[in-house]
mmCIF file of C-alpha atoms in Angstrom:
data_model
loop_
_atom_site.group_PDB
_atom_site.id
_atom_site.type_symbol
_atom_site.label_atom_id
_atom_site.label_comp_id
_atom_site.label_asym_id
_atom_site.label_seq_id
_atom_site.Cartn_x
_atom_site.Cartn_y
_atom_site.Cartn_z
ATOM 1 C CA UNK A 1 -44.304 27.684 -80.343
ATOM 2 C CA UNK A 2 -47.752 27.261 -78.131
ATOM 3 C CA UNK A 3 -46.956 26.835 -74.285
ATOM 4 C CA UNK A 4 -49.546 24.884 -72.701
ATOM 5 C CA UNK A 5 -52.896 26.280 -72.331
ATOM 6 C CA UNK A 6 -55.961 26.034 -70.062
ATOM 7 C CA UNK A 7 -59.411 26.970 -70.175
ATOM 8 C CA UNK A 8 -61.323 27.903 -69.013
ATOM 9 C CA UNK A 9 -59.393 30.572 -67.061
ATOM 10 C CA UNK A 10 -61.894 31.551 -64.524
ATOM 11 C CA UNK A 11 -64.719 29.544 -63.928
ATOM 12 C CA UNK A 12 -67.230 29.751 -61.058
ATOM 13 C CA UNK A 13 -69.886 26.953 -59.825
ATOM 14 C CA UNK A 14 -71.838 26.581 -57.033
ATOM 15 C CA UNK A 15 -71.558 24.351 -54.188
ATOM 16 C CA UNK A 16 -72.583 20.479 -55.380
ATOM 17 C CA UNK A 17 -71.764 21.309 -58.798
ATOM 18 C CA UNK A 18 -69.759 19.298 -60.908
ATOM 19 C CA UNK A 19 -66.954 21.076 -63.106
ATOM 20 C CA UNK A 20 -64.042 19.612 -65.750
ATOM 21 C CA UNK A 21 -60.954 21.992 -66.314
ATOM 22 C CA UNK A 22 -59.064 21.381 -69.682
ATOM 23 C CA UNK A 23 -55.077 21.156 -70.048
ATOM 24 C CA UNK A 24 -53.732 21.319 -73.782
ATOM 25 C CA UNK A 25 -49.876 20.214 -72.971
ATOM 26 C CA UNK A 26 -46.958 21.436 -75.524
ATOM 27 C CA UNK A 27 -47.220 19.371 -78.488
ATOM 28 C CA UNK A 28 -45.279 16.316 -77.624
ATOM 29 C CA UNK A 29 -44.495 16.338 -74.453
ATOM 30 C CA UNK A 30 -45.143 12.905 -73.193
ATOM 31 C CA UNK A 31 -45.962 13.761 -69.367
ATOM 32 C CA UNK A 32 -48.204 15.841 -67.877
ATOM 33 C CA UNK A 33 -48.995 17.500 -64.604
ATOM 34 C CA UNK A 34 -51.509 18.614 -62.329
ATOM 35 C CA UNK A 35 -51.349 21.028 -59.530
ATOM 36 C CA UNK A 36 -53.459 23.349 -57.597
ATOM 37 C CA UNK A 37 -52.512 26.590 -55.774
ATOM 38 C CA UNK A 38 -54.731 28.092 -52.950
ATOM 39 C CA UNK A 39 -54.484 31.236 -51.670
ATOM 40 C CA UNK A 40 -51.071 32.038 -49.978
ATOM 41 C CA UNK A 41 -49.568 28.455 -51.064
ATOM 42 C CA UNK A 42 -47.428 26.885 -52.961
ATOM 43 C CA UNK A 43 -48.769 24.670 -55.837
ATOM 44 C CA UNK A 44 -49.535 21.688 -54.811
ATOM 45 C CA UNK A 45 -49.147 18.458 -56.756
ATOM 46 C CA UNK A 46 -52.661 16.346 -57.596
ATOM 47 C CA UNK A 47 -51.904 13.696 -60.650
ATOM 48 C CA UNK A 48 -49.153 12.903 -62.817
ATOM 49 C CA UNK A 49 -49.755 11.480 -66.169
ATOM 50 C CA UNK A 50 -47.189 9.673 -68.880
ATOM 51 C CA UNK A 51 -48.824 9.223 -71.938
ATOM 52 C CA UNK A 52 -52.625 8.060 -71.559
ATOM 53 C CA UNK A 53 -52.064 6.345 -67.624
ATOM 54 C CA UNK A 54 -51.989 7.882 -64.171
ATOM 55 C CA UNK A 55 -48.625 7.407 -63.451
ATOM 56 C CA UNK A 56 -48.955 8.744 -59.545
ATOM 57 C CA UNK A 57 -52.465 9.764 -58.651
ATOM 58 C CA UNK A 58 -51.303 10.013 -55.140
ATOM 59 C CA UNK A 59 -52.418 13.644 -55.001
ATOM 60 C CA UNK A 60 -55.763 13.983 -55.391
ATOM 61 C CA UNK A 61 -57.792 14.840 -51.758
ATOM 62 C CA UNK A 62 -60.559 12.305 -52.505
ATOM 63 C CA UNK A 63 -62.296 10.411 -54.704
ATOM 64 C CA UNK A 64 -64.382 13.634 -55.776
ATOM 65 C CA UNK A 65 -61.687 14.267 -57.993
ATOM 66 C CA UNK A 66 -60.477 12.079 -61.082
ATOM 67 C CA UNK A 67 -58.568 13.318 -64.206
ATOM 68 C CA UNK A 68 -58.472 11.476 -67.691
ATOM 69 C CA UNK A 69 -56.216 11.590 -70.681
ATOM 70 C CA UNK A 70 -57.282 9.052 -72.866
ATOM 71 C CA UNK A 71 -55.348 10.112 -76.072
ATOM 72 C CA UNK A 72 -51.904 10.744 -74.300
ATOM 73 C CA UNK A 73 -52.264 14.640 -75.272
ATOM 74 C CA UNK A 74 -55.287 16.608 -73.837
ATOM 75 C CA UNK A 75 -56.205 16.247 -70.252
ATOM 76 C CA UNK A 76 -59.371 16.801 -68.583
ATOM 77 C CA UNK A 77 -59.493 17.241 -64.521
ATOM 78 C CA UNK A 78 -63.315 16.688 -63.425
ATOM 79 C CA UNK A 79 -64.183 17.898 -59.873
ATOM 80 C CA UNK A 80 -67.583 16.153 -58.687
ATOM 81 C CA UNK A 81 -69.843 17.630 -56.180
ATOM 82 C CA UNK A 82 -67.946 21.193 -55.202
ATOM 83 C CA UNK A 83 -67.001 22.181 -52.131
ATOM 84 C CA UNK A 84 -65.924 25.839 -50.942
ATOM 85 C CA UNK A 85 -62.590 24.358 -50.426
ATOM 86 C CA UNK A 86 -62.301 23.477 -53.620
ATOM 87 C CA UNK A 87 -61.536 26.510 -55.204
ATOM 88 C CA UNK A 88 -58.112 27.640 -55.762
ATOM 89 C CA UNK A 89 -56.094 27.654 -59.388
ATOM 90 C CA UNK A 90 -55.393 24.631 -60.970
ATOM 91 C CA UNK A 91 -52.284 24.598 -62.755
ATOM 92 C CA UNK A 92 -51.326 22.089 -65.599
ATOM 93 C CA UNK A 93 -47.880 21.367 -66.997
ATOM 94 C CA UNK A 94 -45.767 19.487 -69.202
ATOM 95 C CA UNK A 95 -42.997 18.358 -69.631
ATOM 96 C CA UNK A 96 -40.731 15.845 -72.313
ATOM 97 C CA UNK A 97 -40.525 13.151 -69.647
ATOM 98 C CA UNK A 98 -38.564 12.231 -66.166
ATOM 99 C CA UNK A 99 -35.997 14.809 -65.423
ATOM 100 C CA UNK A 100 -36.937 17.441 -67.870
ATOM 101 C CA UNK A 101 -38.351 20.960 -67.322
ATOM 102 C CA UNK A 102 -41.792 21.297 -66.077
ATOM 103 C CA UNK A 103 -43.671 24.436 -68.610
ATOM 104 C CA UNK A 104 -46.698 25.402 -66.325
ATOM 105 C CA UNK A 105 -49.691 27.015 -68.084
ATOM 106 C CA UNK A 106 -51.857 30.047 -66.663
ATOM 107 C CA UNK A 107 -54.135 28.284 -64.598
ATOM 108 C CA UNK A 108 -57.762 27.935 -64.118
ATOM 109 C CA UNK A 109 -59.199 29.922 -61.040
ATOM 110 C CA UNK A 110 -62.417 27.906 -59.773
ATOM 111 C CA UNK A 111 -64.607 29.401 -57.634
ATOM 112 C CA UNK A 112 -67.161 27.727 -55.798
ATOM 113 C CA UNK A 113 -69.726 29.853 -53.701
ATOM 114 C CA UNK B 1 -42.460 12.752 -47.190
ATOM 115 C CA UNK B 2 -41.078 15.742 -49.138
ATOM 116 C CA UNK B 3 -41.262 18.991 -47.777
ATOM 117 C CA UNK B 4 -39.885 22.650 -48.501
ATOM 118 C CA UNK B 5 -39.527 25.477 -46.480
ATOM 119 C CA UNK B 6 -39.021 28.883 -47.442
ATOM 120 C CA UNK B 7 -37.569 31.370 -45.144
ATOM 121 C CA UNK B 8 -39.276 34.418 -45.932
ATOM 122 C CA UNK B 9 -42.851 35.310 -47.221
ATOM 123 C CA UNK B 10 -42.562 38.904 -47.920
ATOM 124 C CA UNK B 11 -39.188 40.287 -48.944
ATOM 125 C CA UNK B 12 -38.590 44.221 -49.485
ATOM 126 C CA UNK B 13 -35.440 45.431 -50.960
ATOM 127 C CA UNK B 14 -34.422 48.820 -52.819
ATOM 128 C CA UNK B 15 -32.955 48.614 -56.027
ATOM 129 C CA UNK B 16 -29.449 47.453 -56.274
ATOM 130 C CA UNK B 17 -29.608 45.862 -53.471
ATOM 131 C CA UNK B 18 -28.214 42.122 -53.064
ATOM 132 C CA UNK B 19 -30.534 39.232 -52.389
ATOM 133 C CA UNK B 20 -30.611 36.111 -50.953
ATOM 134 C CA UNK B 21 -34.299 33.757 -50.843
ATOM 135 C CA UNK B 22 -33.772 30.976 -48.117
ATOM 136 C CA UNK B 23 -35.180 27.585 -48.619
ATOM 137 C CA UNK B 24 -34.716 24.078 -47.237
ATOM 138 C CA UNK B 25 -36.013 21.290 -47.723
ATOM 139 C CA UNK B 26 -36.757 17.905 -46.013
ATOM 140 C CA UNK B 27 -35.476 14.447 -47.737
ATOM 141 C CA UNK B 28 -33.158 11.761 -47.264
ATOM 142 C CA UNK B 29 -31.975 10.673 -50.834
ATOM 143 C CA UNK B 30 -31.312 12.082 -54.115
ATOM 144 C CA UNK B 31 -32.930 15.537 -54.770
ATOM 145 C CA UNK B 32 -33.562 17.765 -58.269
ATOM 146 C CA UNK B 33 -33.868 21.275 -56.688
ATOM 147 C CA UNK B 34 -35.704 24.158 -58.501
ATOM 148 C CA UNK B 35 -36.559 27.892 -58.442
ATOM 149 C CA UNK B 36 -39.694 29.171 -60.124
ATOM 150 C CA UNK B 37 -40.864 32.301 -60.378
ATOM 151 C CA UNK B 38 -44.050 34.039 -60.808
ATOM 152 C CA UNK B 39 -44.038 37.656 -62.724
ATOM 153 C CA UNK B 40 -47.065 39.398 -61.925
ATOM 154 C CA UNK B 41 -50.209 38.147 -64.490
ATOM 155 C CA UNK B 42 -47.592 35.509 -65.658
ATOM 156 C CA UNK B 43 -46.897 31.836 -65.791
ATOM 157 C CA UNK B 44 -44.922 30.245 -63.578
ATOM 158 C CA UNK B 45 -41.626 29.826 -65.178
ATOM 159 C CA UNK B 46 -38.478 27.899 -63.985
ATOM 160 C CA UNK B 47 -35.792 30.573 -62.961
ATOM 161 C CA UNK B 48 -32.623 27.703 -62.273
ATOM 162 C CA UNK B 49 -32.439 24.027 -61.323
ATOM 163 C CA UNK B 50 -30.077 21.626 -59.555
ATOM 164 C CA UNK B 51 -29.897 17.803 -61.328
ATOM 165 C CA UNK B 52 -26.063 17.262 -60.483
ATOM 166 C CA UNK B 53 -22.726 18.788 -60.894
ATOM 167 C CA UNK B 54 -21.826 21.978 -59.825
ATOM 168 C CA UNK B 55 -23.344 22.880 -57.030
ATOM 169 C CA UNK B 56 -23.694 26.413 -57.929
ATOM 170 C CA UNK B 57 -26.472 26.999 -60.152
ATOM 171 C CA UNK B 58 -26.303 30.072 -62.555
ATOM 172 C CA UNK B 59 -29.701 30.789 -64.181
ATOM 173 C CA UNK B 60 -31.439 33.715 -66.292
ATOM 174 C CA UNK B 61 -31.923 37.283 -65.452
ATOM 175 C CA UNK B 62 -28.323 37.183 -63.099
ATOM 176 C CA UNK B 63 -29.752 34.792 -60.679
ATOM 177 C CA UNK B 64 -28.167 31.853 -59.306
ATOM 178 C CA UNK B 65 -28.360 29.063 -56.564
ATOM 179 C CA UNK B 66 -25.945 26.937 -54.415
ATOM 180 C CA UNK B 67 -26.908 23.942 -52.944
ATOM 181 C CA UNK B 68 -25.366 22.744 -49.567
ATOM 182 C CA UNK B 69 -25.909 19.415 -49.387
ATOM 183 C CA UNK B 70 -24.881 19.308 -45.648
ATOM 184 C CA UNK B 71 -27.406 22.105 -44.698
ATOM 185 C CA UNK B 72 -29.944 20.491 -47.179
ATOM 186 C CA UNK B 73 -30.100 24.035 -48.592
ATOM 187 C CA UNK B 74 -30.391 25.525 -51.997
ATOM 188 C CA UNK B 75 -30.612 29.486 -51.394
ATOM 189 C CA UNK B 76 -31.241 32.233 -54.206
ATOM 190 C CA UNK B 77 -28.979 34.998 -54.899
ATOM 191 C CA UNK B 78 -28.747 38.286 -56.966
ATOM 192 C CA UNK B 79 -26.065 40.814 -56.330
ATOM 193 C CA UNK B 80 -28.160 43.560 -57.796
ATOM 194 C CA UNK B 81 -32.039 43.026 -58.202
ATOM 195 C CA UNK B 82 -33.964 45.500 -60.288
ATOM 196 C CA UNK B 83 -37.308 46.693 -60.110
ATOM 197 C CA UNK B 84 -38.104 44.309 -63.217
ATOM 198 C CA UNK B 85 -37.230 41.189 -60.429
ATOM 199 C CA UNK B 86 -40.672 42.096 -58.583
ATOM 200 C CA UNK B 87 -42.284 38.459 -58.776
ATOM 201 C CA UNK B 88 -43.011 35.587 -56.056
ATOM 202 C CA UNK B 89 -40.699 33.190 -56.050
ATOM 203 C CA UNK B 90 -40.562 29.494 -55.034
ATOM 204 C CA UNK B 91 -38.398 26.645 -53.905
ATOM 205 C CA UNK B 92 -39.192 23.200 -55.024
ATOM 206 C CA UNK B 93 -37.739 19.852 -55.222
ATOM 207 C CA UNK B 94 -38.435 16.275 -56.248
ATOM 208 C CA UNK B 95 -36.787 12.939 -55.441
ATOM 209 C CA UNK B 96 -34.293 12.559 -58.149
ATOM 210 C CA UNK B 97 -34.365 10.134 -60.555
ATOM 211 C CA UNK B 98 -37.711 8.214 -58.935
ATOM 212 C CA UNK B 99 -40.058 10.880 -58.821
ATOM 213 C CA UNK B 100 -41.867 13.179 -61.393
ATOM 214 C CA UNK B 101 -43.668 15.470 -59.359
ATOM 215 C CA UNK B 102 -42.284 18.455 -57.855
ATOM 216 C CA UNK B 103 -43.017 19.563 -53.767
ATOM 217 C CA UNK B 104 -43.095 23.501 -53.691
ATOM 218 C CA UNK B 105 -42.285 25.570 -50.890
ATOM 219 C CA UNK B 106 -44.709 28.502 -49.989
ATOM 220 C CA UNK B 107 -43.613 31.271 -51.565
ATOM 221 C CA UNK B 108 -41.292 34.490 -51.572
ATOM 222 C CA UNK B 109 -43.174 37.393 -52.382
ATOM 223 C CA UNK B 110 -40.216 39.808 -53.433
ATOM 224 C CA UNK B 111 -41.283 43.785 -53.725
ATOM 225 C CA UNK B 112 -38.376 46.053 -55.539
ATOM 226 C CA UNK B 113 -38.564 49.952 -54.745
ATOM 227 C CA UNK B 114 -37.654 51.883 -57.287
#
């Protein structure tokens, strides 16, 4: 069956911008992740969703970043104003709920100059 | 707060040799412990995990984990790695039972000589 997919898979703004990043999670799975992975790092966790409400938002750097799932399936990260030290990849997962396996997608790279 | 460390960044081995990843981590209560690993131009995909039970973890590809509870340690092993085991791996962990999201370490980048 379909993992869970991002797009776009590269995307590169400029500095002030503002950007969303899609996450389509595996069909059913009730909770879903965010993460992002600089250079050299591990991934780093940023919001946790179960169904359609932030369950732990404790993540996120600042309020320049917010992430929606209004329908309890497709999630939507949205990245106001860029910053240089913003980009990195930004993982998504999902998983069947507490205590189950984590399926990561591929990522989107953002790059802002 | 949650942390993970992982012992080495760069790892090269020859193949058939044995390996061992370090990684601890840092919290008081109930953990779920994880490997992941990253195949080059591939998803990150979970190699073994720790809930309960046995504290020696077997999972895919001939890999396997014990976790030391005492040494809050949960190292990777392979007797014999092959060159197809050329990936970065990493060590994560969440607090059981309480917490969804998962604390990674760092990062193993493991390079296999053929």
């Amino acid at each position: 069956g379909a993992g869970v997919s991002q797009t776009p898979s590269n995307k590169v703004t400029e500095k002030g911008k503002y950007v969303e990043l899609r996450c389509d999670p595996i069909s059913g799975h009730t909770a879903l992740y965010w993460y992002r992975q600089s250079l050299g790092q591990g991934p780093e966790f940023l919001i946790y969703f179960q169904g359609t409400g932030a369950a732990d938002d404790s993540g996120l750097p600042n309020d320049r970043f917010f992430a929606v799932r209004p329908e309890g399936s497709v999630s939507t990260l949205k990245i106001q104003r860029t910053e240089r030290g913003d980009s990195a990849v930004y993982l998504c997962a999902s998983s069947a709920g507490r205590n189950n396996e984590q399926f990561f997608g591929p990522g989107t790279r953002l790059t802002v100059l | 707060a949650q942390s993970v460390s992982q012992h080495n960044h760069h790892v090269i081995l020859s193949e058939a040799a044995s390996l061992e990843l370090g990684c601890n981590y840092s919290y008081g209560g109930t953990v779920n412990l994880f490997w992941y690993v990253q195949y080059p131009g591939q998803h990150l995909q979970l190699l073994l995990k720790y809930f309960s039970g046995d504290p020696l973890v077997k999972g895919i590809k001939g890999f396997e984990a014990e976790f030391i509870k005492s040494k809050f340690s949960f190292n990777l092993r392979k007797p014999s790695v092959q060159w197809s085991d050329t990936a970065e791996y990493f060590c994560a962990v969440n607090a059981g039972g309480r917490d969804d999201k998962i604390i990674f370490g760092k990062g193993t980048r493991l390079h296999i000589l053929p």
